Short mmCIF file of C-alpha atoms in Angstrom, two decimals:
data_model
loop_
_atom_site.label_atom_id
_atom_site.label_comp_id
_atom_site.label_asym_id
_atom_site.label_seq_id
_atom_site.Cartn_x
_atom_site.Cartn_y
_atom_site.Cartn_z
CA MET A 1 29.54 5.87 11.58
CA VAL A 2 25.92 6.40 10.55
CA LEU A 3 24.47 4.82 13.67
CA LYS A 4 26.14 7.35 15.93
CA SER A 5 24.31 10.18 14.23
CA PHE A 6 21.02 8.59 15.24
CA VAL A 7 22.18 7.89 18.79
CA LYS A 8 22.86 11.59 19.26
CA LYS A 9 19.27 12.45 18.38
CA SER A 10 16.28 11.48 20.44
CA VAL A 11 13.81 12.61 17.77
CA ILE A 12 13.85 12.55 13.97
CA ALA A 13 11.39 15.05 12.47
CA GLY A 14 9.74 15.19 15.88
CA VAL A 15 8.42 11.68 15.46
CA THR A 16 10.71 8.69 15.81
CA ILE A 17 12.78 7.89 18.87
CA TRP A 18 16.03 6.29 17.66
CA LEU A 19 18.17 5.14 20.60
CA SER A 20 21.42 3.21 20.86
CA MET A 21 20.89 -0.50 20.41
CA PHE A 22 23.97 -1.09 22.48
CA SER A 23 22.96 0.64 25.70
CA ALA A 24 21.81 -1.30 28.70
CA VAL A 25 18.08 -1.83 28.85
CA ALA A 26 16.63 0.40 31.54
CA GLN A 27 13.49 -0.74 33.29
CA ILE A 28 11.37 2.27 32.37
CA LYS A 29 8.23 2.52 34.45
CA GLN A 30 6.77 5.58 32.84
CA LEU A 31 7.27 7.72 29.74
CA THR A 32 5.51 10.90 28.69
CA LEU A 33 4.07 11.46 25.24
CA SER A 34 3.57 15.02 24.02
CA ILE A 35 1.74 16.23 20.92
CA ASN A 36 2.18 19.48 19.03
CA PRO A 37 -0.87 19.75 16.71
CA GLY A 38 0.37 23.08 15.38
CA LYS A 39 3.33 21.48 13.62
CA THR A 40 2.12 19.52 10.62
CA TYR A 41 3.67 17.38 7.90
CA GLN A 42 2.06 15.62 4.93
CA THR A 43 -1.64 15.15 4.24
CA ILE A 44 -2.71 11.50 4.04
CA ASP A 45 -4.43 10.40 0.82
CA ASN A 46 -5.28 6.77 1.62
CA PHE A 47 -4.36 3.36 2.97
CA GLY A 48 -5.05 0.48 0.60
CA ALA A 49 -4.48 -3.03 -0.74
CA SER A 50 -5.01 -4.85 -4.04
CA ASP A 51 -7.32 -7.59 -5.26
CA ALA A 52 -4.63 -9.57 -7.10
CA TRP A 53 -4.64 -12.47 -7.50
CA ALA A 54 -7.13 -14.34 -5.36
CA CYS A 55 -10.21 -12.11 -5.60
CA GLN A 56 -10.98 -13.40 -9.07
CA PHE A 57 -11.87 -16.69 -7.36
CA VAL A 58 -12.84 -15.65 -3.83
CA GLY A 59 -15.40 -13.27 -5.31
CA ASN A 60 -17.27 -16.40 -6.42
CA TRP A 61 -17.12 -18.15 -3.03
CA PRO A 62 -20.27 -18.61 -0.92
CA ASP A 63 -21.86 -15.28 0.06
CA ASP A 64 -21.36 -15.70 3.79
CA LYS A 65 -17.61 -16.24 3.52
CA LYS A 66 -16.83 -13.56 0.98
CA ASN A 67 -18.94 -11.03 2.88
CA LYS A 68 -17.02 -11.78 6.07
CA ILE A 69 -13.77 -11.24 4.17
CA ALA A 70 -15.10 -7.98 2.74
CA ASP A 71 -16.07 -6.83 6.24
CA LEU A 72 -12.54 -7.53 7.47
CA LEU A 73 -11.04 -5.41 4.71
CA PHE A 74 -13.50 -2.59 4.30
CA SER A 75 -15.84 -2.23 7.27
CA ASP A 76 -15.85 0.80 9.57
CA GLU A 77 -18.39 -0.79 11.92
CA ASN A 78 -17.69 -1.99 15.47
CA TYR A 79 -18.67 -4.96 17.61
CA ALA A 80 -20.62 -4.41 20.82
CA ASP A 81 -17.40 -3.99 22.83
CA GLY A 82 -16.22 -1.22 20.52
CA SER A 83 -13.63 -3.33 18.70
CA PRO A 84 -13.63 -2.88 14.90
CA LYS A 85 -15.14 -5.47 12.57
CA GLY A 86 -12.63 -4.54 9.89
CA ILE A 87 -9.72 -2.30 9.03
CA GLY A 88 -11.64 0.27 6.96
CA LEU A 89 -9.36 0.54 3.95
CA SER A 90 -9.73 3.86 2.12
CA MET A 91 -8.29 2.64 -1.20
CA TRP A 92 -8.98 -0.54 -3.17
CA ARG A 93 -6.70 -1.47 -6.07
CA PHE A 94 -8.33 -3.41 -8.93
CA ASN A 95 -6.14 -5.51 -11.23
CA VAL A 96 -7.22 -4.76 -14.81
CA GLY A 97 -6.25 -8.04 -16.44
CA ALA A 98 -4.45 -8.48 -19.76
CA GLY A 99 -6.25 -11.64 -20.91
CA SER A 100 -3.80 -14.40 -19.99
CA ALA A 101 -6.61 -16.36 -18.30
CA GLU A 102 -8.45 -16.80 -21.60
CA GLN A 103 -5.24 -18.17 -23.14
CA GLY A 104 -4.97 -20.86 -20.48
CA LYS A 105 -1.76 -22.90 -20.60
CA ALA A 106 -0.90 -21.25 -23.91
CA SER A 107 -0.42 -18.03 -21.97
CA GLY A 108 2.94 -19.34 -20.77
CA ILE A 109 2.06 -18.31 -17.22
CA ARG A 110 2.40 -21.51 -15.27
CA ASP A 111 0.19 -20.71 -12.26
CA GLU A 112 -3.41 -20.09 -13.30
CA TRP A 113 -3.97 -18.02 -10.15
CA ARG A 114 -1.52 -15.47 -11.59
CA ARG A 115 -3.34 -15.22 -14.89
CA ALA A 116 -6.08 -12.65 -15.32
CA GLU A 117 -9.07 -12.17 -17.57
CA SER A 118 -9.54 -9.15 -19.80
CA PHE A 119 -12.74 -7.29 -20.57
CA LEU A 120 -11.50 -7.01 -24.17
CA ASP A 121 -12.12 -10.03 -26.36
CA ALA A 122 -10.11 -11.02 -29.42
CA ASP A 123 -12.84 -9.73 -31.76
CA ASP A 124 -12.55 -6.18 -30.35
CA THR A 125 -15.77 -6.47 -28.33
CA TYR A 126 -16.01 -5.91 -24.59
CA ASN A 127 -17.47 -8.51 -22.26
CA TRP A 128 -18.45 -6.91 -18.95
CA ASN A 129 -19.17 -10.30 -17.41
CA LYS A 130 -15.41 -10.88 -17.19
CA GLN A 131 -13.46 -10.46 -13.95
CA ALA A 132 -16.72 -11.11 -12.10
CA GLY A 133 -15.10 -12.14 -8.82
CA GLN A 134 -13.07 -8.96 -8.71
CA VAL A 135 -16.10 -6.85 -9.62
CA TRP A 136 -17.94 -8.42 -6.68
CA PHE A 137 -15.23 -7.07 -4.35
CA LEU A 138 -15.47 -3.65 -6.01
CA LYS A 139 -19.18 -3.59 -5.21
CA ALA A 140 -18.55 -4.88 -1.68
CA ALA A 141 -16.00 -2.12 -1.07
CA LYS A 142 -18.39 0.51 -2.44
CA LYS A 143 -21.20 -0.81 -0.24
CA ARG A 144 -18.93 -0.47 2.82
CA LYS A 145 -18.11 3.12 1.83
CA VAL A 146 -14.52 2.74 0.65
CA PRO A 147 -13.93 6.21 -0.86
CA GLN A 148 -11.17 5.62 -3.42
CA PHE A 149 -10.53 3.11 -6.18
CA LEU A 150 -7.58 2.54 -8.48
CA GLY A 151 -7.33 0.36 -11.57
CA PHE A 152 -3.85 -0.95 -12.35
CA THR A 153 -2.43 -2.98 -15.20
CA ASN A 154 0.53 -5.31 -15.09
CA SER A 155 0.53 -5.71 -18.87
CA PRO A 156 -1.29 -4.20 -21.84
CA PRO A 157 -4.04 -6.46 -23.24
CA VAL A 158 -2.54 -9.41 -25.08
CA LYS A 159 -4.28 -8.17 -28.22
CA TYR A 160 -1.84 -5.24 -28.28
CA THR A 161 1.36 -6.87 -27.05
CA ILE A 162 4.25 -7.57 -29.40
CA ASN A 163 4.52 -11.28 -28.57
CA GLY A 164 0.83 -11.92 -27.99
CA LYS A 165 1.55 -12.77 -24.35
CA ALA A 166 0.95 -10.96 -21.08
CA TYR A 167 4.65 -11.13 -20.18
CA ALA A 168 7.67 -9.80 -22.03
CA ASN A 169 10.56 -11.20 -24.05
CA ARG A 170 14.10 -10.60 -22.75
CA GLY A 171 13.17 -7.57 -20.71
CA LYS A 172 11.99 -5.41 -23.59
CA ILE A 173 8.79 -3.40 -23.75
CA ASN A 174 5.92 -5.58 -24.97
CA ILE A 175 3.80 -2.98 -26.75
CA ALA A 176 4.72 -1.09 -29.91
CA PRO A 177 4.28 2.71 -29.97
CA GLU A 178 1.57 2.44 -32.62
CA HIS A 179 -0.59 0.64 -30.05
CA TYR A 180 -0.20 3.25 -27.27
CA ALA A 181 -3.42 4.92 -28.41
CA ASP A 182 -5.20 1.54 -28.50
CA PHE A 183 -4.07 0.82 -24.95
CA ALA A 184 -5.27 4.27 -23.91
CA SER A 185 -8.68 3.75 -25.52
CA TYR A 186 -8.94 0.39 -23.80
CA LEU A 187 -8.32 1.97 -20.39
CA ALA A 188 -10.93 4.63 -21.07
CA ARG A 189 -13.47 1.95 -22.04
CA VAL A 190 -12.66 -0.10 -18.93
CA ILE A 191 -13.17 2.92 -16.67
CA GLN A 192 -16.54 3.63 -18.24
CA GLY A 193 -17.63 -0.01 -18.43
CA VAL A 194 -16.71 -0.88 -14.86
CA GLU A 195 -18.55 2.18 -13.59
CA LYS A 196 -21.65 1.10 -15.50
CA ILE A 197 -21.72 -2.44 -14.09
CA SER A 198 -20.54 -1.70 -10.54
CA LYS A 199 -21.26 2.00 -9.85
CA VAL A 200 -17.56 2.28 -8.98
CA LYS A 201 -15.56 5.00 -10.65
CA PHE A 202 -11.81 4.58 -10.72
CA ASN A 203 -10.34 7.70 -9.16
CA TYR A 204 -6.96 6.64 -10.47
CA ILE A 205 -5.47 4.54 -13.26
CA SER A 206 -1.97 3.10 -12.97
CA PRO A 207 -0.95 1.83 -16.43
CA VAL A 208 2.59 0.63 -15.61
CA ASN A 209 3.80 -1.65 -12.81
CA GLU A 210 7.42 -2.14 -11.71
CA PRO A 211 8.81 -1.18 -15.12
CA GLN A 212 12.40 -1.88 -14.00
CA TRP A 213 11.94 -5.66 -13.90
CA ASP A 214 12.31 -7.89 -16.97
CA TRP A 215 8.98 -9.75 -16.66
CA SER A 216 10.23 -12.47 -18.97
CA ASP A 217 9.91 -15.62 -16.88
CA GLY A 218 6.18 -16.31 -17.24
CA GLY A 219 5.64 -16.00 -13.51
CA GLN A 220 2.79 -13.53 -13.91
CA GLU A 221 1.51 -10.78 -16.16
CA GLY A 222 4.08 -8.00 -16.49
CA CYS A 223 5.68 -5.50 -18.86
CA PRO A 224 8.97 -3.55 -18.62
CA TYR A 225 9.35 0.07 -19.76
CA THR A 226 12.03 2.72 -19.89
CA ASN A 227 11.15 6.16 -18.61
CA ALA A 228 10.96 7.45 -22.19
CA GLU A 229 8.51 4.68 -23.09
CA ILE A 230 6.40 5.45 -20.03
CA ALA A 231 6.30 9.11 -21.04
CA GLY A 232 5.09 8.21 -24.52
CA LEU A 233 2.38 5.94 -23.19
CA VAL A 234 1.18 8.39 -20.53
CA LYS A 235 0.96 11.21 -23.08
CA ALA A 236 -1.24 8.99 -25.26
CA ILE A 237 -3.47 8.12 -22.29
CA ASP A 238 -3.76 11.78 -21.26
CA LYS A 239 -4.78 12.76 -24.79
CA THR A 240 -7.40 10.01 -24.93
CA PHE A 241 -8.80 10.82 -21.48
CA ILE A 242 -9.18 14.51 -22.35
CA ALA A 243 -10.87 13.72 -25.66
CA GLY A 244 -13.20 11.21 -24.02
CA ASN A 245 -13.99 13.36 -20.97
CA VAL A 246 -12.51 10.71 -18.67
CA HIS A 247 -11.65 12.23 -15.29
CA SER A 248 -9.63 9.42 -13.70
CA LYS A 249 -6.14 10.59 -12.80
CA ILE A 250 -3.07 8.76 -14.09
CA ILE A 251 -0.68 7.50 -11.43
CA ILE A 252 2.97 7.39 -12.50
CA GLY A 253 5.87 5.33 -11.22
CA GLU A 254 5.04 2.11 -9.39
CA ALA A 255 8.82 1.68 -9.30
CA GLY A 256 10.02 -1.74 -8.13
CA SER A 257 12.12 -0.04 -5.45
CA ILE A 258 12.08 3.48 -4.04
CA ASN A 259 15.70 3.96 -5.10
CA TYR A 260 14.67 4.20 -8.75
CA LEU A 261 12.87 7.44 -7.94
CA PHE A 262 15.96 9.41 -6.95
CA THR A 263 19.03 7.41 -8.10
CA LYS A 264 20.30 6.18 -11.45
CA GLY A 265 19.77 2.60 -10.33
CA ASP A 266 21.02 -0.48 -12.13
CA LYS A 267 18.67 -0.31 -15.13
CA PRO A 268 19.64 2.17 -17.87
CA GLY A 269 16.92 4.71 -18.57
CA LYS A 270 14.77 3.54 -15.65
CA GLY A 271 16.04 5.58 -12.69
CA TYR A 272 15.71 9.21 -11.59
CA GLN A 273 11.96 8.98 -12.14
CA ILE A 274 11.12 12.03 -10.01
CA ASN A 275 13.20 14.33 -12.20
CA ASP A 276 12.41 12.59 -15.48
CA PHE A 277 8.64 12.85 -15.01
CA PHE A 278 8.17 15.93 -12.83
CA LYS A 279 11.05 18.30 -13.52
CA ALA A 280 9.89 20.81 -16.13
CA ALA A 281 13.18 20.80 -18.04
CA SER A 282 13.10 17.03 -18.59
CA PRO A 283 12.32 15.65 -22.09
CA GLY A 284 9.89 13.21 -20.43
CA TYR A 285 8.13 15.86 -18.33
CA LEU A 286 4.57 14.82 -17.50
CA GLY A 287 3.75 17.09 -14.59
CA ASN A 288 1.84 19.55 -16.76
CA LEU A 289 -0.57 16.99 -18.22
CA PRO A 290 -4.14 17.54 -16.94
CA SER A 291 -4.79 13.84 -16.39
CA VAL A 292 -1.63 13.14 -14.39
CA ALA A 293 -1.94 13.05 -10.59
CA PRO A 294 0.74 15.07 -8.75
CA ALA A 295 2.14 11.96 -7.10
CA ILE A 296 5.11 9.70 -7.71
CA THR A 297 4.67 6.09 -6.63
CA ALA A 298 7.09 3.33 -5.70
CA HIS A 299 7.26 0.06 -3.80
CA SER A 300 9.23 -0.34 -0.58
CA TYR A 301 10.69 -3.72 -1.52
CA PHE A 302 14.37 -4.45 -0.83
CA THR A 303 14.99 -1.17 1.06
CA THR A 304 13.57 -1.79 4.54
CA SER A 305 16.57 -3.33 6.34
CA PRO A 306 18.72 -2.55 8.18
CA MET A 307 16.95 0.41 9.76
CA THR A 308 19.84 2.82 9.31
CA ALA A 309 19.87 2.18 5.54
CA SER A 310 16.07 2.34 5.39
CA VAL A 311 16.02 5.76 7.05
CA LYS A 312 18.85 7.10 4.89
CA ALA A 313 17.09 6.09 1.65
CA ARG A 314 13.75 7.50 2.74
CA LYS A 315 15.28 10.78 3.83
CA ALA A 316 16.89 11.10 0.39
CA LEU A 317 13.55 10.29 -1.23
CA ALA A 318 11.71 12.91 0.84
CA ASP A 319 14.34 15.52 -0.03
CA SER A 320 13.97 14.75 -3.75
CA VAL A 321 10.17 14.99 -3.63
CA ASP A 322 10.34 18.27 -1.69
CA LYS A 323 12.25 19.87 -4.56
CA ILE A 324 9.20 19.52 -6.83
CA SER A 325 6.44 21.92 -5.81
CA GLY A 326 3.12 20.16 -5.15
CA LEU A 327 4.47 16.62 -5.63
CA THR A 328 3.66 13.87 -3.13
CA PHE A 329 4.99 10.34 -2.65
CA TRP A 330 2.82 7.22 -2.48
CA GLN A 331 4.17 3.91 -1.20
CA SER A 332 1.91 1.90 -3.48
CA GLU A 333 2.88 -1.74 -2.92
CA TYR A 334 4.63 -3.74 -0.25
CA CYS A 335 4.76 -7.16 1.34
CA ILE A 336 7.62 -8.88 3.16
CA LEU A 337 10.01 -10.31 0.56
CA GLY A 338 13.55 -11.61 0.70
CA ASP A 339 15.94 -11.93 3.62
CA ASN A 340 15.81 -8.30 4.85
CA ALA A 341 19.37 -8.24 6.18
CA GLY A 342 18.62 -11.31 8.27
CA GLU A 343 15.89 -9.55 10.24
CA ILE A 344 12.94 -11.46 8.76
CA ASN A 345 12.48 -13.77 5.79
CA GLY A 346 9.59 -13.33 3.38
CA SER A 347 9.08 -17.07 2.89
CA HIS A 348 6.28 -18.90 4.74
CA ARG A 349 3.08 -17.52 6.18
CA ASP A 350 3.17 -15.80 9.53
CA LEU A 351 -0.25 -15.15 10.98
CA GLY A 352 1.31 -13.91 14.22
CA ILE A 353 2.83 -10.77 15.61
CA ASP A 354 6.44 -11.16 14.36
CA ALA A 355 5.69 -10.30 10.73
CA ALA A 356 3.11 -7.74 11.84
CA LEU A 357 5.65 -5.81 13.92
CA TYR A 358 8.09 -5.76 11.03
CA MET A 359 5.31 -4.50 8.77
CA ALA A 360 4.50 -1.80 11.33
CA SER A 361 8.10 -0.58 11.31
CA VAL A 362 7.98 -0.26 7.51
CA ILE A 363 4.69 1.65 7.55
CA HIS A 364 5.99 3.93 10.26
CA THR A 365 9.26 4.71 8.49
CA ASP A 366 7.55 5.32 5.14
CA LEU A 367 5.12 7.73 6.78
CA THR A 368 7.48 9.59 9.09
CA VAL A 369 10.75 9.67 7.14
CA ALA A 370 9.69 9.40 3.49
CA ASN A 371 6.57 11.46 4.24
CA ALA A 372 4.40 9.06 2.26
CA SER A 373 0.91 10.43 1.63
CA ALA A 374 -0.43 6.95 0.90
CA TRP A 375 0.54 3.46 2.00
CA GLN A 376 -0.74 0.42 0.12
CA TRP A 377 -0.19 -3.28 0.77
CA TRP A 378 0.29 -5.75 -2.06
CA THR A 379 -2.29 -8.50 -1.99
CA ALA A 380 -5.22 -8.37 0.39
CA ILE A 381 -5.93 -12.10 0.08
CA SER A 382 -3.22 -14.70 -0.45
CA ALA A 383 -3.31 -18.41 -1.20
CA TYR A 384 0.47 -18.74 -0.94
CA ASP A 385 3.09 -19.66 1.64
CA TYR A 386 4.65 -16.19 1.79
CA LYS A 387 4.29 -13.15 4.02
CA ASP A 388 2.26 -11.44 1.34
CA GLY A 389 -1.34 -11.52 2.57
CA LEU A 390 -3.55 -9.69 5.01
CA ILE A 391 -5.99 -12.59 4.86
CA TYR A 392 -4.97 -16.10 3.83
CA ILE A 393 -7.15 -18.69 2.13
CA ASP A 394 -7.12 -22.30 1.04
CA LYS A 395 -6.11 -22.38 -2.61
CA ASN A 396 -9.56 -23.36 -3.79
CA LYS A 397 -11.49 -21.65 -6.57
CA THR A 398 -15.00 -22.26 -5.30
CA ASP A 399 -14.87 -22.49 -1.49
CA GLY A 400 -12.50 -22.91 1.43
CA ASN A 401 -11.39 -21.53 4.75
CA PHE A 402 -9.89 -18.12 5.40
CA TYR A 403 -7.45 -17.03 8.09
CA THR A 404 -6.78 -13.54 9.41
CA SER A 405 -3.23 -12.41 10.11
CA LYS A 406 -1.92 -9.88 12.60
CA MET A 407 -0.65 -7.99 9.57
CA LEU A 408 -4.29 -7.29 8.71
CA TRP A 409 -4.93 -5.76 12.11
CA VAL A 410 -1.66 -3.82 12.24
CA LEU A 411 -2.52 -2.16 8.94
CA GLY A 412 -5.86 -1.44 10.58
CA ASN A 413 -4.10 0.43 13.38
CA TYR A 414 -3.42 3.00 10.65
CA SER A 415 -6.13 2.58 7.99
CA ARG A 416 -9.08 2.44 10.36
CA PHE A 417 -8.27 5.68 12.19
CA ILE A 418 -6.26 7.79 9.73
CA LYS A 419 -8.60 8.74 6.92
CA PRO A 420 -8.02 10.71 3.69
CA GLY A 421 -7.38 14.35 4.49
CA ALA A 422 -5.72 13.65 7.84
CA LYS A 423 -2.52 15.56 8.56
CA ARG A 424 0.47 14.08 10.29
CA ILE A 425 1.40 16.19 13.30
CA ASP A 426 4.38 16.45 15.59
CA VAL A 427 4.75 14.06 18.53
CA SER A 428 7.60 13.38 20.93
CA LEU A 429 8.40 11.06 23.82
CA SER A 430 10.44 11.67 26.93
CA LYS A 431 13.97 10.27 26.72
CA ALA A 432 14.50 6.66 27.69
CA ASP A 433 17.03 3.90 27.23
CA LEU A 434 15.16 1.16 25.42
CA LYS A 435 16.43 -1.89 23.62
CA LYS A 436 14.31 -0.99 20.61
CA PRO A 437 12.79 2.40 19.83
CA LEU A 438 9.12 3.12 20.28
CA LEU A 439 7.82 4.11 16.85
CA ILE A 440 5.24 6.83 17.31
CA SER A 441 3.29 8.97 14.85
CA ALA A 442 0.24 11.21 15.27
CA TYR A 443 -2.49 12.51 12.96
CA LYS A 444 -5.38 14.93 13.14
CA ASN A 445 -8.46 14.63 10.97
CA LYS A 446 -12.22 15.19 11.00
CA ARG A 447 -12.56 12.34 13.48
CA GLY A 448 -10.18 14.05 15.84
CA LEU A 449 -6.84 12.61 16.80
CA ALA A 450 -5.06 9.30 16.21
CA VAL A 451 -1.70 8.32 17.68
CA VAL A 452 -0.06 5.04 16.65
CA ILE A 453 2.55 3.49 18.98
CA VAL A 454 4.63 0.49 17.90
CA ASN A 455 6.29 -1.29 20.84
CA GLN A 456 8.81 -3.83 19.56
CA ASN A 457 10.18 -4.48 23.05
CA SER A 458 9.49 -7.47 25.25
CA GLU A 459 8.38 -5.20 28.11
CA ASP A 460 5.15 -3.29 28.63
CA MET A 461 5.47 0.49 28.47
CA ASP A 462 3.64 2.85 30.84
CA ILE A 463 2.98 6.08 29.00
CA THR A 464 1.58 9.28 30.45
CA LEU A 465 -0.36 11.28 27.86
CA ASP A 466 0.25 15.02 27.85
CA THR A 467 -3.18 16.57 27.22
CA ASN A 468 -1.68 19.89 26.07
CA ASP A 469 -3.17 21.84 28.97
CA GLY A 470 -6.46 20.02 28.65
CA LYS A 471 -6.90 20.73 24.95
CA ILE A 472 -6.69 17.01 24.05
CA LYS A 473 -8.88 14.25 25.40
CA PHE A 474 -7.93 10.63 24.69
CA THR A 475 -10.95 8.33 24.73
CA THR A 476 -10.14 4.85 23.38
CA SER A 477 -7.17 2.61 22.69
CA TYR A 478 -7.03 -0.18 20.11
CA THR A 479 -4.39 -2.88 20.54
CA THR A 480 -3.00 -5.45 18.13
CA SER A 481 -0.79 -8.04 19.81
CA ALA A 482 -0.11 -11.76 19.77
CA THR A 483 -3.55 -12.26 21.32
CA ASP A 484 -5.58 -9.26 20.14
CA GLY A 485 -6.67 -7.69 16.87
CA LEU A 486 -7.56 -4.02 17.37
CA LYS A 487 -9.07 -4.75 20.77
CA ALA A 488 -10.78 -1.64 22.12
CA ALA A 489 -10.38 -0.29 25.66
CA THR A 490 -11.52 2.91 27.29
CA ILE A 491 -8.84 5.39 28.34
CA ALA A 492 -10.06 6.38 31.80
CA LYS A 493 -7.07 8.49 32.76
CA SER A 494 -4.35 10.30 30.87
CA ALA A 495 -2.16 7.20 30.80
CA VAL A 496 -1.98 3.91 28.93
CA VAL A 497 -0.01 0.69 29.14
CA VAL A 498 1.32 -0.35 25.74
CA LYS A 499 1.70 -4.11 25.84
CA ALA A 500 4.98 -5.75 24.96
CA ARG A 501 5.34 -6.50 21.23
CA SER A 502 2.17 -4.75 20.23
CA VAL A 503 0.79 -1.86 18.19
CA MET A 504 -1.63 0.51 19.89
CA THR A 505 -3.70 3.30 18.37
CA LEU A 506 -4.97 6.01 20.68
CA SER A 507 -8.12 7.78 19.55
CA GLY A 508 -9.09 11.16 20.91
CA LYS A 509 -10.34 14.61 20.13
CA PHE A 510 -9.40 18.23 20.48
CA LYS A 511 -11.54 20.16 22.95
#
């Protein structure tokens, strides 16, 4: 039985404490946390979120409100008590629209909030006044020192699609090969044009999104691809970028589920993406192209429950990535969807700690088992009744109220304190019989040390902090709970109390 193999181990990769869910709950008064900074794992590239779909409207809201929202997402500043004003995202994903918004109802996309403008007009001219609300958020992120930006497309521009729509027909690719070069030229122009109007340069371009899905229902912009079709398109983009001296790196994958990276999957020609794109012997090999980033990306949907299955899949993913020298894995989109083995349902907003704790377990497992170098949430701002937003808004194009969720602050427990270039390091906890495991990971970076502790239990945990013979000094804790959002507290002694059902980040430094 798979579970027994976890019960026998107190530590997986020196990070996660997996204990029997069937043992009696011991009333643990004190645990000891130890850190081994000499044992390192992956380097972190970024934590991010995307501007789809609401930023096209919220970017035109009154200045005071949209600036407060931008502060929540991007700011690295603190209030007087030391608590953060925002979660300090290090990556912002910009939806490069296909032009369904200009088509209106004729687009076939029923919900206008899921349509998007395009900078390219029907007469082959470019209008850089388009996507103005989204461009405002680009500028706001740049002003607040967000270091990385990515432009992603859900569909090629409608001018180049086979059916003239921003969604496909019967699950088939919606762009003919003769238009690959046109699509590539369009992306190059968008990179250059957006930089001119916003001073933001896209570090990355992601031209394909969830290529395994059919995208034929008119629910949003979308385009399916086989791996061979992706290879053809990416080769055209690489050629265009080199010729045009465009230095943005192409991100490959964006698989609808992590399983498509290392298994055949249920879609012919759309699985085994790691080998197809990054194994040198593959006909679709792209790893040698100068414009291609050495990263494979996928979305954690439909693979997060139950925990035993989640861990097994992520271990297989990490093993597959490790076989390709220099390759990293990015978890590039997630929100809570579906039933999740009965653990939590993705329907209906949850501004509270329940959804946030589930989110924390996904982040933790992606980072510590799959060795993700990046972790990116789906939509930063949501107008819908799903567990898909960090910030929720009234569905109003010109003004309205906004509401923060605990999911925002839980992501901040990672994004605010673990910056690009940080390395995950080894951490362990003294043995204990707990109803649910404490999920712990640690990172060292230029700012020093960050340790994130996820306590899913209904009891507080007293934790003694091993200072490694005085070489580590913990200074501040930041707690997200049912009542707090990254609330700061000074660590006076080498011990902390981790509140029940909370996420705490410990900040410190090496002496």
